[in-house]
CSV table of C-alpha atoms in Angstrom, one decimal:
chain,number,residue,atom,x,y,z
A,1,MET,CA,29.9,-80.5,67.1
A,2,GLN,CA,26.4,-81.2,68.2
A,3,THR,CA,25.1,-78.3,66.2
A,4,ARG,CA,26.8,-79.6,63.0
A,5,LEU,CA,25.4,-83.1,63.6
A,6,ARG,CA,21.9,-81.6,64.2
A,7,SER,CA,22.2,-79.5,61.0
A,8,ALA,CA,23.3,-82.6,59.0
A,9,LEU,CA,20.4,-84.6,60.3
A,10,GLU,CA,17.9,-81.9,59.5
A,11,THR,CA,19.4,-81.6,56.0
A,12,ALA,CA,19.1,-85.4,55.5
A,13,LYS,CA,15.5,-85.3,56.7
A,14,ARG,CA,14.7,-82.5,54.4
A,15,VAL,CA,16.3,-84.4,51.5
A,16,GLY,CA,14.1,-87.4,52.2
A,17,VAL,CA,10.9,-85.2,52.4
A,18,VAL,CA,11.6,-83.5,49.1
A,19,ALA,CA,12.5,-86.8,47.4
A,20,LYS,CA,9.2,-88.3,48.6
A,21,GLU,CA,7.2,-85.2,47.6
A,22,GLN,CA,8.7,-85.2,44.1
A,23,GLU,CA,8.2,-88.9,43.6
A,24,LEU,CA,11.8,-89.8,43.1
A,25,THR,CA,11.1,-93.5,42.5
A,26,PHE,CA,8.6,-92.6,39.7
A,27,LEU,CA,11.1,-90.4,37.9
A,28,ALA,CA,13.9,-93.0,38.3
A,29,ALA,CA,11.7,-95.7,36.8
A,30,ALA,CA,11.2,-93.7,33.6
A,31,VAL,CA,14.9,-93.0,33.3
A,32,ALA,CA,15.7,-96.7,33.8
A,33,TYR,CA,13.2,-97.8,31.2
A,34,TYR,CA,14.5,-95.5,28.5
A,35,ALA,CA,18.1,-96.2,29.4
A,36,PHE,CA,17.5,-100.0,29.1
A,37,VAL,CA,15.8,-99.6,25.7
A,38,SER,CA,18.8,-97.5,24.6
A,39,LEU,CA,21.3,-100.1,25.6
A,40,ILE,CA,20.1,-102.7,23.1
A,41,PRO,CA,20.8,-100.7,19.9
A,42,ALA,CA,24.0,-99.5,21.5
A,43,ALA,CA,25.1,-103.1,22.0
A,44,VAL,CA,24.3,-103.9,18.4
A,45,LEU,CA,26.3,-101.0,17.2
A,46,ALA,CA,29.2,-102.0,19.4
A,47,LEU,CA,29.1,-105.5,18.0
A,48,ILE,CA,29.1,-104.1,14.4
A,49,VAL,CA,32.0,-101.8,15.1
A,50,ALA,CA,33.9,-104.7,16.7
A,51,THR,CA,33.4,-107.0,13.7
A,52,VAL,CA,34.4,-104.2,11.3
A,53,VAL,CA,37.6,-103.7,13.2
A,54,GLY,CA,38.4,-107.3,14.1
A,55,GLY,CA,37.1,-109.0,11.0
A,56,GLU,CA,35.2,-112.3,10.6
A,57,GLN,CA,37.3,-114.0,13.3
A,58,LEU,CA,36.0,-111.7,16.0
A,59,ALA,CA,32.5,-112.0,14.6
A,60,THR,CA,32.8,-115.8,14.9
A,61,VAL,CA,33.9,-115.5,18.5
A,62,LEU,CA,31.0,-113.2,19.3
A,63,LEU,CA,28.5,-115.5,17.7
A,64,GLU,CA,29.8,-118.5,19.6
A,65,SER,CA,29.5,-116.6,22.9
A,66,THR,CA,25.8,-115.7,22.1
A,67,GLY,CA,24.8,-119.3,21.5
A,68,GLN,CA,23.7,-119.9,25.1
A,69,PHE,CA,20.9,-117.3,25.0
A,70,LEU,CA,19.9,-117.1,21.3
A,71,THR,CA,18.0,-119.6,19.3
A,72,PRO,CA,19.5,-121.0,16.0
A,73,SER,CA,17.3,-118.8,13.9
A,74,GLY,CA,18.3,-115.8,16.0
A,75,GLN,CA,22.0,-116.7,15.6
A,76,GLU,CA,21.4,-116.9,11.8
A,77,VAL,CA,19.9,-113.4,11.8
A,78,LEU,CA,22.7,-112.0,13.8
A,79,THR,CA,25.3,-113.7,11.6
A,80,THR,CA,23.8,-112.1,8.5
A,81,ALA,CA,23.8,-108.7,10.2
A,82,LEU,CA,27.4,-109.0,11.3
A,83,THR,CA,29.0,-110.6,8.3
A,84,ALA,CA,27.0,-109.5,5.2
A,85,SER,CA,27.5,-105.9,4.1
A,86,ASP,CA,23.8,-105.3,3.4
A,87,GLY,CA,22.7,-106.7,6.7
A,88,ARG,CA,25.5,-104.8,8.5
A,89,GLY,CA,24.3,-101.5,6.9
A,90,SER,CA,20.7,-102.1,7.7
A,91,ALA,CA,21.5,-103.0,11.3
A,92,THR,CA,23.7,-99.9,11.6
A,93,VAL,CA,21.0,-97.6,10.3
A,94,LEU,CA,18.4,-99.1,12.6
A,95,GLY,CA,20.8,-99.2,15.5
A,96,VAL,CA,21.7,-95.5,15.1
A,97,GLY,CA,18.0,-94.5,14.7
A,98,PHE,CA,16.9,-96.4,17.8
A,99,LEU,CA,19.9,-95.2,19.8
A,100,LEU,CA,19.1,-91.6,19.0
A,101,TRP,CA,15.5,-92.1,19.9
A,102,GLY,CA,16.4,-93.8,23.2
A,103,THR,CA,18.9,-91.1,24.0
A,104,LEU,CA,16.3,-88.3,23.4
A,105,LYS,CA,13.9,-90.2,25.7
A,106,VAL,CA,16.5,-90.5,28.4
A,107,PHE,CA,17.1,-86.7,28.0
A,108,ARG,CA,13.4,-86.0,28.3
A,109,ALA,CA,13.1,-88.2,31.4
A,110,LEU,CA,16.0,-86.5,33.1
A,111,ASP,CA,14.8,-83.0,32.1
A,112,THR,CA,11.4,-83.8,33.5
A,113,ALA,CA,13.0,-85.0,36.7
A,114,PHE,CA,15.1,-81.9,37.2
A,115,ALA,CA,12.2,-79.6,36.4
A,116,ALA,CA,10.1,-81.4,39.0
A,117,VAL,CA,12.8,-81.2,41.6
A,118,TYR,CA,13.6,-77.5,41.0
A,119,GLY,CA,9.9,-76.6,40.6
A,120,THR,CA,10.4,-75.0,37.2
A,121,GLU,CA,8.6,-75.2,33.9
A,122,HIS,CA,10.8,-76.4,31.0
A,123,GLU,CA,11.0,-74.0,28.1
A,124,SER,CA,13.9,-74.6,25.7
A,125,THR,CA,14.6,-74.5,22.0
A,126,ALA,CA,15.6,-77.3,19.7
A,127,LEU,CA,19.3,-76.3,20.0
A,128,ASP,CA,19.1,-76.4,23.8
A,129,GLU,CA,17.6,-79.9,23.6
A,130,VAL,CA,20.4,-81.1,21.3
A,131,VAL,CA,23.0,-79.6,23.6
A,132,ASP,CA,21.4,-81.2,26.7
A,133,SER,CA,21.2,-84.6,24.8
A,134,ILE,CA,24.9,-84.4,24.1
A,135,VAL,CA,25.6,-83.6,27.8
A,136,VAL,CA,23.6,-86.7,28.8
A,137,VAL,CA,25.5,-88.9,26.3
A,138,LEU,CA,28.9,-87.6,27.3
A,139,GLY,CA,28.2,-87.4,31.0
A,140,ILE,CA,26.4,-90.7,31.7
A,141,GLY,CA,28.2,-92.6,28.9
A,142,ALA,CA,31.6,-91.5,30.1
A,143,SER,CA,30.6,-92.4,33.7
A,144,MET,CA,29.4,-95.9,32.8
A,145,THR,CA,32.4,-96.5,30.4
A,146,LEU,CA,34.8,-95.4,33.2
A,147,MET,CA,33.3,-97.7,35.8
A,148,PHE,CA,33.1,-100.7,33.5
A,149,ALA,CA,36.7,-100.1,32.2
A,150,LEU,CA,38.1,-99.9,35.7
A,151,ALA,CA,36.2,-103.0,36.8
A,152,GLY,CA,37.4,-104.9,33.7
A,153,ALA,CA,41.0,-103.8,34.2
A,154,PHE,CA,40.9,-104.9,37.9
A,155,ALA,CA,39.4,-108.3,36.9
A,156,ALA,CA,41.7,-109.0,34.0
A,157,PHE,CA,45.0,-107.9,35.5
A,158,ASN,CA,46.4,-108.5,38.9
A,159,LEU,CA,47.5,-104.9,39.6
A,160,GLY,CA,47.9,-105.4,43.3
A,161,VAL,CA,45.9,-104.2,46.3
A,162,GLY,CA,47.5,-100.8,46.3
A,163,VAL,CA,46.7,-100.0,42.7
A,164,GLU,CA,43.1,-101.3,43.0
A,165,ALA,CA,42.5,-99.3,46.2
A,166,LEU,CA,43.8,-96.2,44.4
A,167,GLY,CA,41.5,-96.8,41.5
A,168,VAL,CA,38.5,-97.2,43.7
A,169,LEU,CA,39.3,-94.0,45.6
A,170,SER,CA,39.9,-92.1,42.4
A,171,LEU,CA,36.6,-93.3,40.9
A,172,PRO,CA,34.3,-90.9,42.8
A,173,ILE,CA,36.5,-87.9,41.7
A,174,LEU,CA,36.4,-88.9,38.1
A,175,LEU,CA,32.6,-89.6,38.3
A,176,THR,CA,32.1,-86.2,39.9
A,177,ALA,CA,33.9,-84.5,37.0
A,178,ALA,CA,31.7,-86.5,34.5
A,179,PHE,CA,28.5,-85.6,36.4
A,180,LEU,CA,29.2,-81.9,36.9
A,181,PRO,CA,28.2,-80.7,33.4
A,182,LEU,CA,24.9,-82.6,33.7
A,183,PHE,CA,23.9,-81.0,37.1
A,184,TYR,CA,25.0,-77.6,35.8
A,185,ARG,CA,23.2,-77.8,32.4
A,186,PHE,CA,19.8,-79.4,33.2
A,187,PRO,CA,18.3,-77.0,35.9
A,188,ASP,CA,16.1,-74.4,34.2
A,189,THR,CA,17.4,-71.8,36.5
A,190,THR,CA,20.6,-69.9,37.2
A,191,VAL,CA,23.0,-72.1,39.2
A,192,THR,CA,26.7,-71.9,40.0
A,193,VAL,CA,29.3,-74.7,40.0
A,194,ARG,CA,29.5,-74.4,43.8
A,195,GLU,CA,25.8,-75.0,44.1
A,196,VAL,CA,25.7,-78.1,41.9
A,197,LEU,CA,28.9,-79.7,43.2
A,198,PRO,CA,27.4,-81.4,46.2
A,199,GLY,CA,24.8,-83.2,44.1
A,200,ALA,CA,27.5,-84.4,41.7
A,201,VAL,CA,29.5,-85.7,44.6
A,202,VAL,CA,26.5,-87.6,46.1
A,203,ALA,CA,25.7,-89.2,42.7
A,204,ALA,CA,29.3,-90.2,42.2
A,205,VAL,CA,29.6,-91.8,45.7
A,206,VAL,CA,26.4,-93.7,45.2
A,207,TRP,CA,27.5,-94.9,41.8
A,208,THR,CA,30.8,-96.1,43.3
A,209,ALA,CA,29.0,-97.9,46.1
A,210,MET,CA,26.6,-99.5,43.6
A,211,GLN,CA,29.5,-100.7,41.4
A,212,ALA,CA,31.2,-102.3,44.4
A,213,GLY,CA,28.0,-103.9,45.5
A,214,PHE,CA,27.1,-105.3,42.1
A,215,GLN,CA,30.7,-106.6,41.6
A,216,LEU,CA,30.4,-108.4,44.9
A,217,TYR,CA,27.1,-109.8,43.9
A,218,ALA,CA,28.3,-111.0,40.5
A,219,SER,CA,31.3,-112.7,42.1
A,220,VAL,CA,29.3,-114.5,44.7
A,221,ALA,CA,26.1,-115.3,42.9
A,222,SER,CA,25.9,-118.3,40.5
A,223,THR,CA,26.2,-117.3,36.8
A,224,SER,CA,23.8,-120.0,35.7
A,225,ALA,CA,21.1,-119.5,38.4
A,226,TYR,CA,18.7,-117.5,36.2
A,227,GLY,CA,20.6,-117.2,32.9
A,228,ILE,CA,19.7,-114.3,30.7
A,229,VAL,CA,16.6,-113.4,32.8
A,230,GLY,CA,18.7,-112.8,35.9
A,231,GLY,CA,21.2,-110.7,33.9
A,232,VAL,CA,18.4,-108.5,32.5
A,233,ILE,CA,16.8,-108.1,35.9
A,234,LEU,CA,20.1,-107.2,37.4
A,235,LEU,CA,20.8,-104.6,34.7
A,236,VAL,CA,17.4,-103.0,35.0
A,237,THR,CA,17.8,-102.8,38.8
A,238,TRP,CA,21.2,-101.2,38.3
A,239,LEU,CA,19.8,-98.6,35.9
A,240,TYR,CA,16.9,-97.9,38.2
A,241,LEU,CA,19.3,-97.2,41.2
A,242,ALA,CA,21.6,-95.2,38.9
A,243,GLY,CA,18.8,-92.9,37.8
A,244,ALA,CA,17.6,-92.6,41.4
A,245,ALA,CA,21.2,-91.5,42.4
A,246,VAL,CA,21.3,-88.8,39.8
A,247,ILE,CA,17.9,-87.4,40.8
A,248,LEU,CA,18.9,-87.7,44.5
A,249,GLY,CA,21.9,-85.5,43.7
A,250,ALA,CA,19.5,-82.8,42.2
A,251,VAL,CA,17.4,-83.0,45.4
A,252,VAL,CA,20.5,-82.5,47.6
A,253,ASN,CA,21.4,-79.4,45.5
A,254,VAL,CA,18.0,-77.9,45.9
A,255,VAL,CA,17.9,-78.5,49.7
A,256,LEU,CA,21.4,-77.0,50.2
A,257,THR,CA,20.6,-74.0,48.1
A,258,GLU,CA,17.5,-73.4,50.2
A,259,ASN,CA,19.7,-73.5,53.3
A,260,ARG,CA,22.1,-71.0,51.9
A,261,VAL,CA,19.4,-68.4,51.2
A,262,PRO,CA,20.1,-65.4,53.5
A,263,GLY,CA,17.4,-64.9,56.1
A,264,THR,CA,17.9,-63.4,59.5
A,265,ALA,CA,21.3,-62.0,58.7
A,266,THR,CA,20.0,-59.8,55.9
A,267,GLN,CA,17.1,-58.7,58.0
A,268,GLY,CA,19.4,-57.8,60.8
A,269,THR,CA,21.6,-55.8,58.5
A,270,SER,CA,18.6,-53.8,57.1
A,271,VAL,CA,17.2,-53.2,60.5
A,272,GLY,CA,20.6,-52.0,61.7
A,273,ALA,CA,20.8,-49.6,58.7
A,274,ALA,CA,17.4,-48.3,59.4
A,275,THR,CA,18.2,-47.8,63.0
A,276,THR,CA,21.4,-45.8,62.1
A,277,THR,CA,19.4,-43.7,59.6
A,278,THR,CA,16.7,-43.0,62.1
A,279,ALA,CA,19.3,-42.0,64.7
A,280,ALA,CA,21.0,-39.7,62.2
A,281,GLY,CA,17.7,-38.1,61.3
A,282,ALA,CA,16.8,-37.6,64.9
A,283,SER,CA,20.2,-36.0,65.6
A,284,ASP,CA,19.7,-33.6,62.7
A,285,THR,CA,16.3,-32.5,63.8
A,286,ALA,CA,16.8,-32.7,67.6
A,287,VAL,CA,16.3,-29.5,69.6
A,288,PRO,CA,19.5,-28.5,71.5
A,289,SER,CA,19.0,-28.9,75.2
A,290,LYS,CA,20.7,-27.2,78.0
A,291,THR,CA,23.8,-29.1,79.1
A,292,PRO,CA,25.6,-28.9,82.5
A,293,ALA,CA,28.4,-26.9,80.7
A,294,THR,CA,25.9,-24.2,79.8
A,295,ASP,CA,24.6,-24.1,83.3
A,296,ASP,CA,28.1,-23.7,84.6
A,297,ARG,CA,28.8,-20.8,82.3
A,298,GLN,CA,25.8,-19.0,83.9
A,299,PHE,CA,27.7,-19.1,87.2
A,300,GLN,CA,31.0,-18.1,85.6
A,301,GLY,CA,29.9,-14.6,84.3
A,302,HIS,CA,28.2,-15.7,81.2
A,303,ARG,CA,24.7,-15.5,82.5
A,304,GLU,CA,21.7,-15.1,80.1
A,305,PRO,CA,19.1,-12.4,80.8
A,306,ALA,CA,16.5,-13.7,83.2
A,307,SER,CA,13.7,-12.5,81.0
A,308,GLU,CA,14.9,-14.6,78.1
A,309,TYR,CA,15.6,-17.6,80.3
A,310,MET,CA,12.1,-17.5,81.7
A,311,ALA,CA,10.5,-16.9,78.3
A,312,GLU,CA,12.0,-20.1,77.0
A,313,ARG,CA,10.6,-22.1,79.8
A,314,GLU,CA,7.2,-20.4,80.1
A,315,PRO,CA,4.4,-22.9,79.7
A,316,ARG,CA,2.3,-22.3,76.6
A,317,GLY,CA,-1.0,-23.6,78.0
A,318,ALA,CA,-2.4,-27.1,78.5
A,319,PRO,CA,-3.9,-28.8,75.4
A,320,ASP,CA,-7.6,-29.5,75.1
A,321,VAL,CA,-8.4,-33.1,76.4
A,322,ALA,CA,-11.4,-33.4,74.0
A,323,ASP,CA,-9.3,-32.5,71.0
A,324,LEU,CA,-6.7,-35.0,72.0
A,325,ALA,CA,-9.3,-37.8,72.4
A,326,GLU,CA,-10.7,-37.0,69.0
A,327,GLU,CA,-7.3,-37.2,67.4
A,328,VAL,CA,-6.6,-40.5,69.1
A,329,GLU,CA,-9.9,-41.9,67.8
A,330,GLU,CA,-9.0,-40.8,64.3
A,331,LEU,CA,-5.6,-42.4,64.5
A,332,ARG,CA,-7.1,-45.7,65.8
A,333,SER,CA,-9.6,-45.8,63.0
A,334,GLU,CA,-6.9,-45.2,60.4
A,335,LEU,CA,-4.7,-47.9,62.0
A,336,ASP,CA,-7.6,-50.4,61.9
A,337,GLY,CA,-8.2,-49.6,58.2
A,338,PHE,CA,-4.5,-50.0,57.5
A,339,GLU,CA,-4.4,-53.4,59.3
A,340,GLU,CA,-7.4,-54.6,57.3
A,341,ASP,CA,-5.8,-53.5,54.1
A,342,VAL,CA,-2.5,-55.3,55.0
A,343,GLU,CA,-4.4,-58.5,55.9
A,344,GLN,CA,-6.2,-58.4,52.5
A,345,ARG,CA,-2.9,-57.9,50.6
A,346,THR,CA,-1.0,-60.5,52.6
A,347,VAL,CA,-0.7,-64.0,51.0
A,348,ASP,CA,-1.1,-67.1,53.0
A,349,ARG,CA,2.3,-68.9,52.5
A,350,PRO,CA,1.1,-72.5,53.1
A,351,GLN,CA,-1.8,-72.1,50.8
A,352,LEU,CA,0.4,-70.4,48.2
A,353,GLU,CA,3.0,-73.3,48.3
A,354,ALA,CA,0.2,-75.9,48.0
A,355,ASP,CA,-1.3,-74.1,45.0
A,356,LEU,CA,2.1,-73.8,43.3
A,357,LYS,CA,3.0,-77.4,43.9
A,358,SER,CA,-0.4,-78.5,42.6
A,359,TYR,CA,0.0,-76.3,39.5
A,360,VAL,CA,3.5,-77.5,38.7
A,361,ARG,CA,2.6,-81.2,39.1
A,362,THR,CA,-0.5,-80.7,36.9
A,363,ARG,CA,1.6,-79.1,34.2
A,364,MET,CA,4.3,-81.7,34.4
A,365,ARG,CA,2.0,-84.6,34.3
A,366,GLN,CA,-0.2,-83.5,31.4
A,367,GLY,CA,-0.2,-86.2,28.8
A,368,LYS,CA,2.1,-88.5,30.9
A,369,ALA,CA,1.5,-91.7,32.6
A,370,THR,CA,0.9,-91.5,36.4
A,371,GLY,CA,0.6,-93.9,39.3
A,372,TRP,CA,1.7,-97.4,38.3
A,373,GLY,CA,1.9,-96.6,34.6
A,374,PRO,CA,5.7,-96.1,34.4
A,375,TYR,CA,6.4,-99.3,36.4
A,376,LEU,CA,4.0,-101.3,34.1
A,377,VAL,CA,5.8,-99.8,31.1
A,378,LEU,CA,9.2,-100.8,32.6
A,379,LEU,CA,8.0,-104.4,33.2
A,380,TYR,CA,6.3,-104.5,29.7
A,381,GLY,CA,9.5,-103.4,28.0
A,382,THR,CA,11.6,-105.9,29.9
A,383,VAL,CA,9.4,-108.8,29.1
A,384,MET,CA,9.1,-107.8,25.4
A,385,SER,CA,12.9,-107.4,25.2
A,386,LEU,CA,13.4,-110.9,26.7
A,387,GLY,CA,10.9,-112.3,24.3
A,388,ALA,CA,12.6,-110.7,21.4
A,389,PHE,CA,16.1,-112.1,22.3
A,390,TYR,CA,15.2,-115.4,23.8
A,391,TRP,CA,11.8,-116.9,23.3
A,392,LEU,CA,10.9,-115.5,19.8
A,393,SER,CA,12.6,-115.8,16.5
A,394,GLY,CA,12.1,-114.4,13.0
A,395,TRP,CA,9.4,-111.8,12.4
A,396,PRO,CA,7.8,-112.2,15.8
A,397,ALA,CA,11.1,-111.1,17.4
A,398,VAL,CA,11.3,-108.1,15.0
A,399,ALA,CA,7.7,-107.2,15.9
A,400,ALA,CA,8.4,-107.5,19.6
A,401,MET,CA,11.5,-105.2,19.3
A,402,LEU,CA,9.6,-102.6,17.3
A,403,ILE,CA,6.8,-102.6,19.9
A,404,THR,CA,9.5,-102.2,22.6
A,405,PHE,CA,11.3,-99.4,20.8
A,406,THR,CA,8.2,-97.5,20.2
A,407,SER,CA,8.0,-97.0,24.0
A,408,THR,CA,4.5,-96.9,25.5
A,409,LEU,CA,2.6,-97.1,22.2
A,410,GLY,CA,1.7,-100.8,22.6
A,411,LEU,CA,0.9,-100.5,26.3
A,412,TYR,CA,-1.2,-97.4,25.7
A,413,VAL,CA,-3.2,-99.2,23.0
A,414,LEU,CA,-3.9,-102.0,25.5
A,415,PHE,CA,-5.0,-99.4,28.1
A,416,VAL,CA,-7.3,-97.8,25.5
A,417,LEU,CA,-8.8,-101.1,24.5
A,418,PHE,CA,-9.3,-102.1,28.1
A,419,GLY,CA,-10.9,-98.8,29.0
A,420,GLY,CA,-13.2,-99.0,26.0
A,421,VAL,CA,-14.4,-102.5,27.0
A,422,ILE,CA,-15.0,-101.2,30.6
A,423,GLY,CA,-16.9,-98.2,29.2
A,424,ALA,CA,-19.0,-100.4,26.9
A,425,VAL,CA,-19.9,-102.7,29.8
A,426,ARG,CA,-20.9,-99.7,32.0
A,427,THR,CA,-23.0,-98.2,29.3
A,428,ALA,CA,-24.8,-101.5,28.7
A,429,GLY,CA,-25.4,-101.9,32.4
A,430,GLY,CA,-26.8,-98.4,32.7
A,431,ILE,CA,-29.2,-99.0,29.8
A,432,ALA,CA,-30.3,-102.2,31.4
A,433,GLU,CA,-31.0,-100.5,34.7
A,434,ARG,CA,-33.1,-97.8,32.9
A,435,LEU,CA,-35.1,-100.3,31.0
A,436,ARG,CA,-36.0,-102.1,34.3
């Protein structure tokens, strides 16, 4: 019992170390940002589909429900998009385009996260990327739909404590089945279902706990405390923790796979085989020795001639001590040379691991934001989305949405301008110092 507990604690500690080394929070922030951006066109498409199915009556109900967080001009734009055929078609095309773009970005973020955790370099074809994107949409989309559907059913219908408890207990199993293709497909290495199952279970359990926690928070917290701002912050936080849970599952799979790698058992087997082979070889080449049975036969009438018996045991002369010393010195010199050759060929494991980690991180971060960049991008996208849907109206709202949907383009432009200003100031200061 103590051994199992100690092993579990060591595994948990190893998971924490690997998660910290691979910057799990950094990767989860990127996934949360792109997932948040993808939700906006997905919501617009859902509204359009609902109005097409339900007609103008459902569109009127939806528009009335949005009056508390949209300006009159914003309501007018949304009314045109939902009721007019031209506006509905344009909104559908834009929504589909931005949804595909956001989905691909979520795929790239998850792919980068899995490659960093598994320590592999991503190399895939366009077909592989399309298949992976479909896996992301089906896996995460089905998981979120399943959670929200169960939560809505429990809230709308009084199904009883037993049915609700059964639904909560079955949710981790259903989420595990939804996550399993994602954990099996994304690693750029050969894995089995048994190896990726623990990570899917961990992600499913964490998602279930998050759903229960956020449901409790939503039922206790005031709905009008922060309005739309509080809702967006809560949604972004949920997406961040959801992405962290998925990446944590990948870390768990990697750590458990490392623990399953055969070590001393394989070595013991090979050593045992070598020992058996050596013994067999020795037995084949060993010189037969006189046994007590042979000596007994000499006293039972089967004696060997005395001359032959003495000839076998006659000493052949003592070896030369000088020759032996010379041979020993030659063997020592050869052994020293062999040891030096082995030391030169042996790789220092800590140095090799450090070099490999540095190489992988350098390749993975080429052309990507580092440090606080992803968090600034996440904050920037959140503020611009809030501005587009609450504070702005008309063309400024459309411009804000375009900047948000083009990911880090606007933020990178600001970074470049800011860096250019700093560079110009430094250049001017250097020229002034030289003139002095």
